[in-house]
PDB file of C-alpha atoms in Angstrom:
ATOM      1  CA  MET A  72      53.632  50.738 256.603  1.00  0.00           C
ATOM      2  CA  MET A  73      51.966  47.397 255.862  1.00  0.00           C
ATOM      3  CA  LEU A  74      48.300  47.395 254.844  1.00  0.00           C
ATOM      4  CA  THR A  75      46.073  44.603 256.110  1.00  0.00           C
ATOM      5  CA  ALA A  76      42.515  43.483 255.539  1.00  0.00           C
ATOM      6  CA  ALA A  77      41.583  45.462 258.641  1.00  0.00           C
ATOM      7  CA  THR A  78      43.307  48.700 257.609  1.00  0.00           C
ATOM      8  CA  ARG A  79      41.033  51.706 258.103  1.00  0.00           C
ATOM      9  CA  LEU A  80      41.210  54.013 255.101  1.00  0.00           C
ATOM     10  CA  ALA A  81      40.573  57.731 254.742  1.00  0.00           C
ATOM     11  CA  GLY A  82      41.712  60.342 252.286  1.00  0.00           C
ATOM     12  CA  VAL A  83      41.506  63.763 250.718  1.00  0.00           C
ATOM     13  CA  VAL A  84      39.750  64.629 247.454  1.00  0.00           C
ATOM     14  CA  GLY A  85      40.272  67.633 245.230  1.00  0.00           C
ATOM     15  CA  ARG A  86      41.401  68.699 241.783  1.00  0.00           C
ATOM     16  CA  PRO A  87      44.297  69.348 241.563  1.00  0.00           C
ATOM     17  CA  ILE A  88      45.409  67.318 244.566  1.00  0.00           C
ATOM     18  CA  ALA A  89      49.103  66.451 244.090  1.00  0.00           C
ATOM     19  CA  HIS A  90      50.087  69.493 246.177  1.00  0.00           C
ATOM     20  CA  SER A  91      48.039  68.393 249.207  1.00  0.00           C
ATOM     21  CA  LEU A  92      49.880  68.097 252.508  1.00  0.00           C
ATOM     22  CA  SER A  93      47.029  66.253 254.224  1.00  0.00           C
ATOM     23  CA  PRO A  94      48.564  62.785 253.594  1.00  0.00           C
ATOM     24  CA  VAL A  95      51.788  63.962 255.263  1.00  0.00           C
ATOM     25  CA  LEU A  96      49.888  65.038 258.387  1.00  0.00           C
ATOM     26  CA  HIS A  97      47.507  62.115 258.745  1.00  0.00           C
ATOM     27  CA  ASN A  98      50.004  59.377 257.955  1.00  0.00           C
ATOM     28  CA  ALA A  99      52.500  60.844 260.453  1.00  0.00           C
ATOM     29  CA  TRP A 100      49.789  60.749 263.129  1.00  0.00           C
ATOM     30  CA  LEU A 101      48.774  57.210 262.175  1.00  0.00           C
ATOM     31  CA  GLU A 102      52.345  55.976 262.430  1.00  0.00           C
ATOM     32  CA  ALA A 103      52.923  57.698 265.763  1.00  0.00           C
ATOM     33  CA  ALA A 104      49.660  56.288 267.157  1.00  0.00           C
ATOM     34  CA  GLY A 105      50.453  52.768 265.942  1.00  0.00           C
ATOM     35  CA  LEU A 106      47.066  52.541 264.223  1.00  0.00           C
ATOM     36  CA  ASP A 107      46.285  50.181 261.359  1.00  0.00           C
ATOM     37  CA  GLY A 108      45.234  52.940 259.006  1.00  0.00           C
ATOM     38  CA  ALA A 109      46.209  54.750 255.835  1.00  0.00           C
ATOM     39  CA  TYR A 110      45.387  58.094 254.280  1.00  0.00           C
ATOM     40  CA  VAL A 111      45.541  58.678 250.527  1.00  0.00           C
ATOM     41  CA  ALA A 112      44.741  61.383 247.967  1.00  0.00           C
ATOM     42  CA  PHE A 113      42.066  61.231 245.255  1.00  0.00           C
ATOM     43  CA  SER A 114      41.766  63.342 242.114  1.00  0.00           C
ATOM     44  CA  VAL A 115      38.231  63.346 240.706  1.00  0.00           C
ATOM     45  CA  ALA A 116      36.773  64.894 237.555  1.00  0.00           C
ATOM     46  CA  PRO A 117      34.472  67.795 238.481  1.00  0.00           C
ATOM     47  CA  ASP A 118      31.389  66.116 237.027  1.00  0.00           C
ATOM     48  CA  ARG A 119      32.056  62.838 238.860  1.00  0.00           C
ATOM     49  CA  PHE A 120      32.233  64.047 242.460  1.00  0.00           C
ATOM     50  CA  ALA A 121      28.707  63.014 243.494  1.00  0.00           C
ATOM     51  CA  ALA A 122      29.194  59.540 242.011  1.00  0.00           C
ATOM     52  CA  PHE A 123      32.567  59.285 243.737  1.00  0.00           C
ATOM     53  CA  VAL A 124      31.003  60.008 247.136  1.00  0.00           C
ATOM     54  CA  ASP A 125      28.117  57.607 246.533  1.00  0.00           C
ATOM     55  CA  GLY A 126      30.598  54.843 245.773  1.00  0.00           C
ATOM     56  CA  PHE A 127      31.886  54.924 249.348  1.00  0.00           C
ATOM     57  CA  ARG A 128      28.502  54.831 251.078  1.00  0.00           C
ATOM     58  CA  GLY A 129      28.403  51.985 253.531  1.00  0.00           C
ATOM     59  CA  GLY A 130      31.746  52.622 255.178  1.00  0.00           C
ATOM     60  CA  SER A 131      34.332  51.113 252.813  1.00  0.00           C
ATOM     61  CA  LEU A 132      36.130  54.408 253.415  1.00  0.00           C
ATOM     62  CA  ALA A 133      36.062  56.005 256.871  1.00  0.00           C
ATOM     63  CA  GLY A 134      35.923  59.520 255.539  1.00  0.00           C
ATOM     64  CA  LEU A 135      37.272  62.232 253.300  1.00  0.00           C
ATOM     65  CA  ASN A 136      38.774  65.634 253.649  1.00  0.00           C
ATOM     66  CA  VAL A 137      37.475  67.796 250.823  1.00  0.00           C
ATOM     67  CA  THR A 138      39.345  70.637 249.170  1.00  0.00           C
ATOM     68  CA  LEU A 139      38.797  72.834 246.122  1.00  0.00           C
ATOM     69  CA  PRO A 140      36.720  72.769 244.024  1.00  0.00           C
ATOM     70  CA  PHE A 141      34.387  70.356 245.835  1.00  0.00           C
ATOM     71  CA  LYS A 142      33.535  71.912 249.213  1.00  0.00           C
ATOM     72  CA  ALA A 143      30.074  73.131 248.180  1.00  0.00           C
ATOM     73  CA  ALA A 144      29.356  69.862 246.380  1.00  0.00           C
ATOM     74  CA  ALA A 145      30.390  67.930 249.492  1.00  0.00           C
ATOM     75  CA  LEU A 146      27.794  69.808 251.527  1.00  0.00           C
ATOM     76  CA  ALA A 147      25.119  68.977 248.951  1.00  0.00           C
ATOM     77  CA  ALA A 148      26.100  65.296 248.898  1.00  0.00           C
ATOM     78  CA  ALA A 149      25.622  64.773 252.643  1.00  0.00           C
ATOM     79  CA  ASP A 150      22.609  63.356 254.469  1.00  0.00           C
ATOM     80  CA  ARG A 151      23.520  65.097 257.724  1.00  0.00           C
ATOM     81  CA  VAL A 152      25.185  68.483 258.089  1.00  0.00           C
ATOM     82  CA  THR A 153      26.661  70.086 261.209  1.00  0.00           C
ATOM     83  CA  ASP A 154      25.680  73.620 262.163  1.00  0.00           C
ATOM     84  CA  ARG A 155      29.137  74.932 261.417  1.00  0.00           C
ATOM     85  CA  ALA A 156      29.178  73.384 257.944  1.00  0.00           C
ATOM     86  CA  SER A 157      25.799  74.950 257.273  1.00  0.00           C
ATOM     87  CA  ALA A 158      27.051  78.324 258.509  1.00  0.00           C
ATOM     88  CA  ALA A 159      30.168  78.066 256.333  1.00  0.00           C
ATOM     89  CA  GLY A 160      28.130  77.027 253.291  1.00  0.00           C
ATOM     90  CA  ALA A 161      30.663  74.297 252.570  1.00  0.00           C
ATOM     91  CA  ALA A 162      32.058  71.031 253.925  1.00  0.00           C
ATOM     92  CA  ASN A 163      35.692  70.008 254.174  1.00  0.00           C
ATOM     93  CA  VAL A 164      34.991  66.729 256.010  1.00  0.00           C
ATOM     94  CA  LEU A 165      32.746  63.837 254.985  1.00  0.00           C
ATOM     95  CA  VAL A 166      32.292  60.840 257.279  1.00  0.00           C
ATOM     96  CA  PHE A 167      30.815  57.602 255.897  1.00  0.00           C
ATOM     97  CA  GLY A 168      28.515  55.691 258.228  1.00  0.00           C
ATOM     98  CA  PRO A 169      28.086  51.895 258.064  1.00  0.00           C
ATOM     99  CA  ASP A 170      24.384  52.468 257.362  1.00  0.00           C
ATOM    100  CA  GLY A 171      25.174  54.216 254.065  1.00  0.00           C
ATOM    101  CA  THR A 172      24.728  57.764 255.299  1.00  0.00           C
ATOM    102  CA  VAL A 173      27.198  60.585 254.769  1.00  0.00           C
ATOM    103  CA  SER A 174      27.769  63.284 257.383  1.00  0.00           C
ATOM    104  CA  ALA A 175      29.323  66.649 256.528  1.00  0.00           C
ATOM    105  CA  ASP A 176      31.308  68.967 258.754  1.00  0.00           C
ATOM    106  CA  ASN A 177      33.492  72.020 258.326  1.00  0.00           C
ATOM    107  CA  THR A 178      36.617  72.254 260.471  1.00  0.00           C
ATOM    108  CA  ASP A 179      38.174  75.250 258.701  1.00  0.00           C
ATOM    109  CA  GLY A 180      36.951  77.648 261.378  1.00  0.00           C
ATOM    110  CA  GLU A 181      38.310  75.415 264.114  1.00  0.00           C
ATOM    111  CA  GLY A 182      41.629  75.365 262.278  1.00  0.00           C
ATOM    112  CA  LEU A 183      41.643  79.145 262.054  1.00  0.00           C
ATOM    113  CA  LEU A 184      41.094  79.529 265.791  1.00  0.00           C
ATOM    114  CA  TYR A 185      43.713  76.846 266.490  1.00  0.00           C
ATOM    115  CA  ALA A 186      46.258  78.877 264.508  1.00  0.00           C
ATOM    116  CA  PHE A 187      45.469  82.013 266.511  1.00  0.00           C
ATOM    117  CA  ALA A 188      45.747  80.078 269.775  1.00  0.00           C
ATOM    118  CA  ARG A 189      49.123  78.636 268.781  1.00  0.00           C
ATOM    119  CA  GLN A 190      50.793  81.760 267.421  1.00  0.00           C
ATOM    120  CA  ALA A 191      48.967  84.558 269.252  1.00  0.00           C
ATOM    121  CA  PRO A 192      48.366  83.179 272.760  1.00  0.00           C
ATOM    122  CA  GLY A 193      45.856  85.192 274.702  1.00  0.00           C
ATOM    123  CA  PHE A 194      44.033  86.522 271.639  1.00  0.00           C
ATOM    124  CA  ARG A 195      40.244  86.565 272.028  1.00  0.00           C
ATOM    125  CA  PRO A 196      37.936  86.768 268.986  1.00  0.00           C
ATOM    126  CA  ASP A 197      35.416  88.683 271.123  1.00  0.00           C
ATOM    127  CA  SER A 198      37.937  91.438 271.917  1.00  0.00           C
ATOM    128  CA  GLY A 199      37.124  93.596 268.891  1.00  0.00           C
ATOM    129  CA  PRO A 200      36.256  93.781 265.195  1.00  0.00           C
ATOM    130  CA  LEU A 201      37.660  91.483 262.537  1.00  0.00           C
ATOM    131  CA  VAL A 202      38.762  93.030 259.242  1.00  0.00           C
ATOM    132  CA  LEU A 203      38.599  90.364 256.552  1.00  0.00           C
ATOM    133  CA  PHE A 204      40.293  90.757 253.193  1.00  0.00           C
ATOM    134  CA  GLY A 205      38.597  88.517 250.611  1.00  0.00           C
ATOM    135  CA  ALA A 206      35.108  87.069 250.210  1.00  0.00           C
ATOM    136  CA  GLY A 207      35.552  83.518 248.910  1.00  0.00           C
ATOM    137  CA  GLY A 208      34.692  80.209 250.545  1.00  0.00           C
ATOM    138  CA  ALA A 209      37.547  80.419 253.032  1.00  0.00           C
ATOM    139  CA  ALA A 210      36.326  83.862 254.075  1.00  0.00           C
ATOM    140  CA  ARG A 211      32.861  82.564 254.918  1.00  0.00           C
ATOM    141  CA  GLY A 212      34.328  79.955 257.238  1.00  0.00           C
ATOM    142  CA  ALA A 213      36.367  82.643 258.994  1.00  0.00           C
ATOM    143  CA  VAL A 214      33.310  84.842 259.522  1.00  0.00           C
ATOM    144  CA  ALA A 215      31.298  81.941 260.935  1.00  0.00           C
ATOM    145  CA  ALA A 216      34.093  80.974 263.333  1.00  0.00           C
ATOM    146  CA  PHE A 217      34.652  84.495 264.655  1.00  0.00           C
ATOM    147  CA  LEU A 218      30.947  85.215 265.101  1.00  0.00           C
ATOM    148  CA  ALA A 219      30.487  81.929 266.942  1.00  0.00           C
ATOM    149  CA  GLU A 220      33.206  83.062 269.374  1.00  0.00           C
ATOM    150  CA  GLY A 221      31.501  86.396 270.052  1.00  0.00           C
ATOM    151  CA  CYS A 222      33.236  88.723 267.602  1.00  0.00           C
ATOM    152  CA  PRO A 223      31.267  92.009 267.782  1.00  0.00           C
ATOM    153  CA  GLU A 224      31.754  93.073 264.150  1.00  0.00           C
ATOM    154  CA  VAL A 225      33.204  91.778 260.888  1.00  0.00           C
ATOM    155  CA  ARG A 226      34.262  94.225 258.179  1.00  0.00           C
ATOM    156  CA  ILE A 227      34.688  92.655 254.741  1.00  0.00           C
ATOM    157  CA  VAL A 228      37.030  94.296 252.242  1.00  0.00           C
ATOM    158  CA  ASN A 229      36.876  92.772 248.758  1.00  0.00           C
ATOM    159  CA  ARG A 230      37.652  94.019 245.266  1.00  0.00           C
ATOM    160  CA  THR A 231      34.228  92.865 244.021  1.00  0.00           C
ATOM    161  CA  ARG A 232      31.560  94.469 246.182  1.00  0.00           C
ATOM    162  CA  ALA A 233      28.767  92.174 244.980  1.00  0.00           C
ATOM    163  CA  ARG A 234      30.645  89.118 246.188  1.00  0.00           C
ATOM    164  CA  ALA A 235      31.290  90.743 249.557  1.00  0.00           C
ATOM    165  CA  GLU A 236      27.594  91.608 249.856  1.00  0.00           C
ATOM    166  CA  ASP A 237      26.657  87.991 249.116  1.00  0.00           C
ATOM    167  CA  LEU A 238      28.933  86.886 251.934  1.00  0.00           C
ATOM    168  CA  ALA A 239      27.554  89.467 254.371  1.00  0.00           C
ATOM    169  CA  ALA A 240      23.976  88.476 253.509  1.00  0.00           C
ATOM    170  CA  ALA A 241      24.637  84.964 254.847  1.00  0.00           C
ATOM    171  CA  PHE A 242      25.083  86.392 258.358  1.00  0.00           C
ATOM    172  CA  ASP A 243      23.512  88.959 260.666  1.00  0.00           C
ATOM    173  CA  ALA A 244      23.965  92.711 261.030  1.00  0.00           C
ATOM    174  CA  ARG A 245      27.350  92.286 262.713  1.00  0.00           C
ATOM    175  CA  VAL A 246      28.824  91.715 259.245  1.00  0.00           C
ATOM    176  CA  ARG A 247      29.206  94.693 256.914  1.00  0.00           C
ATOM    177  CA  VAL A 248      30.914  95.448 253.625  1.00  0.00           C
ATOM    178  CA  VAL A 249      33.647  98.058 253.296  1.00  0.00           C
ATOM    179  CA  ASP A 250      34.695  99.521 249.942  1.00  0.00           C
ATOM    180  CA  PRO A 251      38.399  98.953 249.164  1.00  0.00           C
ATOM    181  CA  GLY A 252      38.866 102.719 249.087  1.00  0.00           C
ATOM    182  CA  ASP A 253      37.819 102.854 252.732  1.00  0.00           C
ATOM    183  CA  ALA A 254      40.006  99.939 253.839  1.00  0.00           C
ATOM    184  CA  VAL A 255      42.396 102.102 255.861  1.00  0.00           C
ATOM    185  CA  ALA A 256      39.543 103.601 257.886  1.00  0.00           C
ATOM    186  CA  ALA A 257      38.125 100.094 258.406  1.00  0.00           C
ATOM    187  CA  LEU A 258      41.229  99.173 260.393  1.00  0.00           C
ATOM    188  CA  SER A 259      40.301 101.513 263.236  1.00  0.00           C
ATOM    189  CA  GLY A 260      39.914  99.565 266.477  1.00  0.00           C
ATOM    190  CA  ALA A 261      40.384  96.179 264.793  1.00  0.00           C
ATOM    191  CA  ALA A 262      41.419  93.240 266.944  1.00  0.00           C
ATOM    192  CA  ALA A 263      42.238  90.916 264.043  1.00  0.00           C
ATOM    193  CA  LEU A 264      43.150  91.235 260.370  1.00  0.00           C
ATOM    194  CA  VAL A 265      42.707  88.117 258.262  1.00  0.00           C
ATOM    195  CA  ASN A 266      43.709  87.737 254.635  1.00  0.00           C
ATOM    196  CA  ALA A 267      41.478  85.139 252.995  1.00  0.00           C
ATOM    197  CA  SER A 268      42.495  86.078 249.466  1.00  0.00           C
ATOM    198  CA  SER A 269      45.335  84.724 247.344  1.00  0.00           C
ATOM    199  CA  ALA A 270      45.244  87.821 245.116  1.00  0.00           C
ATOM    200  CA  GLY A 271      48.488  89.149 246.560  1.00  0.00           C
ATOM    201  CA  LEU A 272      50.649  86.181 245.593  1.00  0.00           C
ATOM    202  CA  GLY A 273      51.115  86.418 241.811  1.00  0.00           C
ATOM    203  CA  SER A 274      54.011  88.179 240.128  1.00  0.00           C
ATOM    204  CA  ASP A 275      51.621  90.847 238.812  1.00  0.00           C
ATOM    205  CA  ALA A 276      49.638  91.107 242.058  1.00  0.00           C
ATOM    206  CA  PRO A 277      48.850  94.441 243.693  1.00  0.00           C
ATOM    207  CA  PRO A 278      50.781  95.363 246.841  1.00  0.00           C
ATOM    208  CA  PRO A 279      49.395  94.243 250.204  1.00  0.00           C
ATOM    209  CA  PRO A 280      46.904  96.573 251.898  1.00  0.00           C
ATOM    210  CA  ASP A 281      48.112  99.602 253.840  1.00  0.00           C
ATOM    211  CA  LEU A 282      48.095  98.467 257.471  1.00  0.00           C
ATOM    212  CA  SER A 283      49.496 101.680 258.959  1.00  0.00           C
ATOM    213  CA  ALA A 284      46.180 102.544 260.637  1.00  0.00           C
ATOM    214  CA  ALA A 285      45.833  99.175 262.368  1.00  0.00           C
ATOM    215  CA  PRO A 286      46.103  99.238 266.170  1.00  0.00           C
ATOM    216  CA  SER A 287      49.446  98.019 267.453  1.00  0.00           C
ATOM    217  CA  THR A 288      47.570  95.337 269.404  1.00  0.00           C
ATOM    218  CA  ALA A 289      45.927  93.806 266.313  1.00  0.00           C
ATOM    219  CA  VAL A 290      46.837  90.275 265.234  1.00  0.00           C
ATOM    220  CA  ALA A 291      47.294  89.622 261.510  1.00  0.00           C
ATOM    221  CA  MET A 292      46.779  86.250 259.881  1.00  0.00           C
ATOM    222  CA  ASP A 293      47.104  84.962 256.320  1.00  0.00           C
ATOM    223  CA  MET A 294      45.310  81.721 255.457  1.00  0.00           C
ATOM    224  CA  THR A 295      47.917  80.916 252.811  1.00  0.00           C
ATOM    225  CA  TYR A 296      50.890  78.736 253.773  1.00  0.00           C
ATOM    226  CA  LYS A 297      52.726  78.675 250.433  1.00  0.00           C
ATOM    227  CA  PRO A 298      54.733  80.837 250.872  1.00  0.00           C
ATOM    228  CA  LEU A 299      54.759  80.755 254.641  1.00  0.00           C
ATOM    229  CA  ARG A 300      55.605  84.471 254.896  1.00  0.00           C
ATOM    230  CA  THR A 301      53.263  86.191 252.459  1.00  0.00           C
ATOM    231  CA  PRO A 302      53.460  89.867 251.452  1.00  0.00           C
ATOM    232  CA  PHE A 303      50.466  90.454 253.759  1.00  0.00           C
ATOM    233  CA  LEU A 304      52.320  89.006 256.750  1.00  0.00           C
ATOM    234  CA  GLU A 305      55.497  90.885 255.859  1.00  0.00           C
ATOM    235  CA  ALA A 306      53.523  94.138 255.808  1.00  0.00           C
ATOM    236  CA  ALA A 307      51.966  93.269 259.176  1.00  0.00           C
ATOM    237  CA  ALA A 308      55.351  92.426 260.682  1.00  0.00           C
ATOM    238  CA  ALA A 309      56.771  95.719 259.394  1.00  0.00           C
ATOM    239  CA  ARG A 310      53.916  97.449 261.219  1.00  0.00           C
ATOM    240  CA  GLY A 311      54.987  95.577 264.387  1.00  0.00           C
ATOM    241  CA  LEU A 312      51.914  93.363 264.598  1.00  0.00           C
ATOM    242  CA  VAL A 313      51.805  89.802 265.909  1.00  0.00           C
ATOM    243  CA  THR A 314      51.417  87.519 262.880  1.00  0.00           C
ATOM    244  CA  VAL A 315      49.854  84.105 262.340  1.00  0.00           C
ATOM    245  CA  ASP A 316      50.638  81.992 259.271  1.00  0.00           C
ATOM    246  CA  GLY A 317      48.300  79.588 257.500  1.00  0.00           C
ATOM    247  CA  LEU A 318      50.212  76.400 258.243  1.00  0.00           C
ATOM    248  CA  ASP A 319      48.806  76.012 261.740  1.00  0.00           C
ATOM    249  CA  MET A 320      45.313  76.505 260.262  1.00  0.00           C
ATOM    250  CA  LEU A 321      45.987  73.517 257.996  1.00  0.00           C
ATOM    251  CA  ILE A 322      47.095  71.457 260.986  1.00  0.00           C
ATOM    252  CA  GLY A 323      44.232  72.687 263.155  1.00  0.00           C
ATOM    253  CA  GLN A 324      41.529  71.767 260.654  1.00  0.00           C
ATOM    254  CA  ALA A 325      43.076  68.317 260.181  1.00  0.00           C
ATOM    255  CA  ARG A 326      43.016  67.400 263.874  1.00  0.00           C
ATOM    256  CA  PRO A 327      39.225  66.976 264.313  1.00  0.00           C
ATOM    257  CA  ALA A 328      39.053  65.247 260.922  1.00  0.00           C
ATOM    258  CA  PHE A 329      41.616  62.671 262.064  1.00  0.00           C
ATOM    259  CA  GLU A 330      39.541  61.941 265.159  1.00  0.00           C
ATOM    260  CA  ALA A 331      36.360  61.603 263.077  1.00  0.00           C
ATOM    261  CA  PHE A 332      38.063  59.138 260.724  1.00  0.00           C
ATOM    262  CA  PHE A 333      40.141  57.072 263.136  1.00  0.00           C
ATOM    263  CA  GLY A 334      38.286  57.322 266.424  1.00  0.00           C
ATOM    264  CA  ARG A 335      40.906  59.084 268.531  1.00  0.00           C
ATOM    265  CA  PRO A 336      42.678  62.482 268.611  1.00  0.00           C
ATOM    266  CA  PRO A 337      46.055  62.819 266.913  1.00  0.00           C
ATOM    267  CA  PRO A 338      48.909  61.709 269.184  1.00  0.00           C
ATOM    268  CA  PRO A 339      50.965  64.548 270.697  1.00  0.00           C
ATOM    269  CA  GLY A 340      54.343  63.140 269.710  1.00  0.00           C
ATOM    270  CA  PRO A 341      55.164  63.958 266.079  1.00  0.00           C
ATOM    271  CA  ASP A 342      56.261  67.456 265.091  1.00  0.00           C
ATOM    272  CA  VAL A 343      53.913  67.649 262.126  1.00  0.00           C
ATOM    273  CA  ARG A 344      54.567  71.352 261.601  1.00  0.00           C
ATOM    274  CA  GLY A 345      58.279  70.696 261.247  1.00  0.00           C
ATOM    275  CA  LEU A 346      57.571  67.747 258.970  1.00  0.00           C
ATOM    276  CA  VAL A 347      55.370  69.848 256.686  1.00  0.00           C
ATOM    277  CA  LEU A 348      57.902  72.680 256.626  1.00  0.00           C
ATOM    278  CA  CYS A 349      60.570  70.226 255.488  1.00  0.00           C
ATOM    279  CA  THR A 350      58.173  68.950 252.808  1.00  0.00           C
ATOM    280  CA  LEU A 351      57.681  72.544 251.647  1.00  0.00           C
ATOM    281  CA  GLY A 352      61.408  73.159 251.656  1.00  0.00           C
ATOM    282  CA  GLU A 353      61.119  75.678 254.500  1.00  0.00           C
ATOM    283  CA  ALA A 354      63.322  75.799 257.577  1.00  0.00           C
ATOM    284  CA  PRO A 355      61.484  74.468 260.695  1.00  0.00           C
TER     285      PRO A 355
END
């Protein structure tokens, strides 16, 4: 790829950032579309994020994807905020206008729904309750996305009740907190089970939740994509449930960001999922 004086630049910012797969996705789409553009990664010191964003005001950079630990700071740095970013309490997309303004969006929820649509065709978020394991930033985006699609109830299961209550307080009465000891009962009638916690991935991590009481029609998703088949998804598969991995969520949240940065949707040609799986050392 040859850069020119007209090359349109975008990127991803986080700390750490070397693990990010966003450059793989966006640069594959740019090449397939034949666009004069490039997408790079930025690592920024935590106390320099606001200054970093201000330095691109005026449009020298088309936009940024934002990952941990800067999603809340990205929301605060913006002049304009979409409703879904406000509902999520965080931004994962910043777009720089030529007039010096910064607009914030959150496409995590769109990515979540994209993953369900790809791997569980026919699933409807309004078909029943969502049981959500975890109460971090990713969890809030999931709640906002499901409620926006008509989900009748969200049940949050989290080891720290206070954090779960903070999350529930950001929404209406459809969202309630369930004590971990009552997690099995919370599965009754659930349409979807989403793991938004990485607590089950360490070598000393507790076992995945007991999913034996989940309806056979429930769909289980894990937002994590490293590893692709998490203990949560293995437990769901053993129960006979349809499963959705986190990789398509990554791809789904990147698609609207690409269009915001480069002015057109990603081209349909490249197999970006297969490309990312090869990058991760997984079989396509």
